[in-house]
Coordinates of C-alpha atoms in Angstrom, one line a residue:
X1 CA -23.0 163.6 28.7
X2 CA -20.0 165.6 27.5
X3 CA -19.5 169.3 28.5
X4 CA -19.9 170.2 24.8
X5 CA -23.3 168.4 24.7
X6 CA -24.4 170.2 27.9
X7 CA -23.6 173.7 26.7
X8 CA -26.6 174.1 24.4
X9 CA -28.9 172.7 27.1
X10 CA -27.6 175.3 29.5
X11 CA -28.2 178.0 26.9
X12 CA -31.7 176.7 26.3
X13 CA -32.5 177.0 30.0
X14 CA -31.2 180.5 30.3
X15 CA -33.0 181.6 27.2
X16 CA -36.4 180.2 28.4
X17 CA -38.6 183.3 29.0
X18 CA -41.4 181.3 30.6
X19 CA -39.7 180.5 33.9
X20 CA -38.2 182.7 36.6
X21 CA -34.5 183.3 37.2
X22 CA -34.5 181.0 40.3
X23 CA -36.2 178.3 38.2
X24 CA -33.5 178.6 35.6
X25 CA -30.8 178.3 38.2
X26 CA -32.5 175.2 39.7
X27 CA -32.9 173.6 36.2
X28 CA -29.1 174.2 35.6
X29 CA -28.3 172.5 39.0
X30 CA -30.5 169.6 38.1
X31 CA -29.0 169.3 34.6
X32 CA -25.4 169.3 35.9
X33 CA -26.0 167.0 38.8
X34 CA -27.9 164.5 36.6
X35 CA -25.4 164.5 33.7
X36 CA -21.9 164.7 35.3
X37 CA -21.3 161.5 37.2
X38 CA -19.0 163.0 39.8
X39 CA -21.1 166.2 40.5
X40 CA -22.8 165.2 43.8
X41 CA -24.0 168.6 45.0
X42 CA -24.5 171.6 42.7
X43 CA -25.6 174.9 43.9
X44 CA -25.3 178.7 43.8
X45 CA -24.3 181.2 46.5
X46 CA -25.0 184.9 46.0
X47 CA -23.0 187.8 47.6
X48 CA -24.3 190.5 49.8
X49 CA -21.4 193.0 49.6
X50 CA -22.8 195.2 52.4
X51 CA -22.7 192.3 55.0
X52 CA -19.8 190.5 53.3
X53 CA -21.7 187.3 53.3
X54 CA -22.8 184.7 50.7
X55 CA -26.4 183.4 50.7
X56 CA -27.5 180.0 49.5
X57 CA -29.5 180.0 46.3
X58 CA -31.0 177.2 44.3
X59 CA -29.2 173.8 44.7
X60 CA -29.5 170.1 44.3
X61 CA -28.0 167.5 46.6
X62 CA -28.0 166.8 50.3
X63 CA -29.4 169.6 52.5
X64 CA -26.8 172.0 53.9
X65 CA -26.7 174.0 57.1
X66 CA -24.4 176.5 55.3
X67 CA -27.1 178.9 54.1
X68 CA -25.0 182.0 55.0
X69 CA -21.2 182.0 54.6
X70 CA -19.0 184.9 55.6
X71 CA -16.5 186.2 53.0
X72 CA -13.2 184.5 53.5
X73 CA -14.6 181.4 55.3
X74 CA -14.5 178.1 53.6
X75 CA -13.9 177.5 49.9
X76 CA -16.9 179.6 48.8
X77 CA -15.9 182.5 51.1
X78 CA -12.4 182.5 49.8
X79 CA -13.7 182.7 46.2
X80 CA -15.8 185.7 47.2
X81 CA -12.6 187.5 48.2
X82 CA -10.1 186.2 45.6
X83 CA -12.5 186.4 42.6
X84 CA -10.8 183.3 41.2
X85 CA -11.8 179.7 40.5
X86 CA -10.9 177.4 43.4
X87 CA -10.4 173.7 42.8
X88 CA -9.9 171.5 45.8
X89 CA -8.8 168.0 44.9
X90 CA -9.0 166.7 48.5
X91 CA -11.1 168.7 51.0
X92 CA -9.3 166.9 53.9
X93 CA -6.1 168.7 52.9
X94 CA -7.7 172.2 53.2
X95 CA -7.4 174.1 56.5
X96 CA -10.2 176.6 55.7
X97 CA -12.8 174.0 54.6
X98 CA -16.4 174.0 55.8
X99 CA -17.6 170.4 55.9
X100 CA -21.0 169.9 54.5
X101 CA -21.0 166.2 54.5
X102 CA -18.5 163.5 55.5
X103 CA -19.0 162.0 52.0
X104 CA -17.6 165.0 50.2
X105 CA -14.1 164.5 48.9
X106 CA -13.5 167.4 46.6
X107 CA -15.0 170.7 45.6
X108 CA -14.9 173.3 42.7
X109 CA -16.1 176.9 43.0
X110 CA -16.3 179.3 40.0
X111 CA -17.3 182.9 40.6
X112 CA -20.2 184.6 38.7
X113 CA -19.4 188.0 37.4
X114 CA -21.9 190.6 36.2
X115 CA -20.4 193.8 34.8
X116 CA -17.0 192.9 36.4
X117 CA -18.5 192.4 39.9
X118 CA -18.4 189.0 41.6
X119 CA -22.1 188.6 42.5
X120 CA -21.9 184.9 43.5
X121 CA -20.7 181.6 42.4
X122 CA -21.5 178.0 41.4
X123 CA -20.3 175.5 44.0
X124 CA -19.9 171.8 43.2
X125 CA -19.1 169.0 45.6
X126 CA -18.0 165.6 44.6
X127 CA -17.9 162.3 46.6
X128 CA -14.9 161.4 44.3
X129 CA -11.3 162.3 45.2
X130 CA -9.7 164.7 42.7
X131 CA -12.2 164.4 39.7
X132 CA -12.1 168.1 38.5
X133 CA -10.0 169.1 35.5
X134 CA -9.4 172.2 33.5
X135 CA -12.3 171.1 31.4
X136 CA -14.6 171.4 34.4
X137 CA -13.3 174.9 35.0
X138 CA -13.8 176.0 31.4
X139 CA -17.3 174.5 31.3
X140 CA -18.3 176.1 34.6
X141 CA -17.0 179.4 33.4
X142 CA -19.3 179.0 30.3
X143 CA -22.2 178.2 32.7
X144 CA -21.6 181.3 34.8
X145 CA -21.2 183.5 31.7
X146 CA -24.6 182.3 30.5
X147 CA -26.2 182.9 33.9
X148 CA -24.6 186.4 34.0
X149 CA -26.8 187.3 31.0
X150 CA -29.8 186.9 33.4
X151 CA -28.7 189.9 35.5

């Protein structure tokens, strides 16, 4: 399914008033993982600015031990500090990468802003080398903007 075809489905999920915020996040994870061939693991991390840590939220994919990530550590931790998208074409080439699974080849992380504050991020792993393009970034920015409306 194309990103353009997925956008109204994302909006439909976020607009659904009969389910909780976490259920909406889980449905978005499921939607993306099921409809983008190279999205192997899709999840959310949320920031605790007092402890400078990220905490795992809803996700789909292989279980992860990385339920709490310090700011600055790994790709997600770096995005918590930089407030910028981070696309990693080859995780093997990254010094500050936290391996979740030996099958993961690439990763994209896009921050989630609410009122200008980075409150978390969407994190996507792929078992494909270098699949992410600018189209993925723009689409995931759309997704995070839709999710921001929930806060």
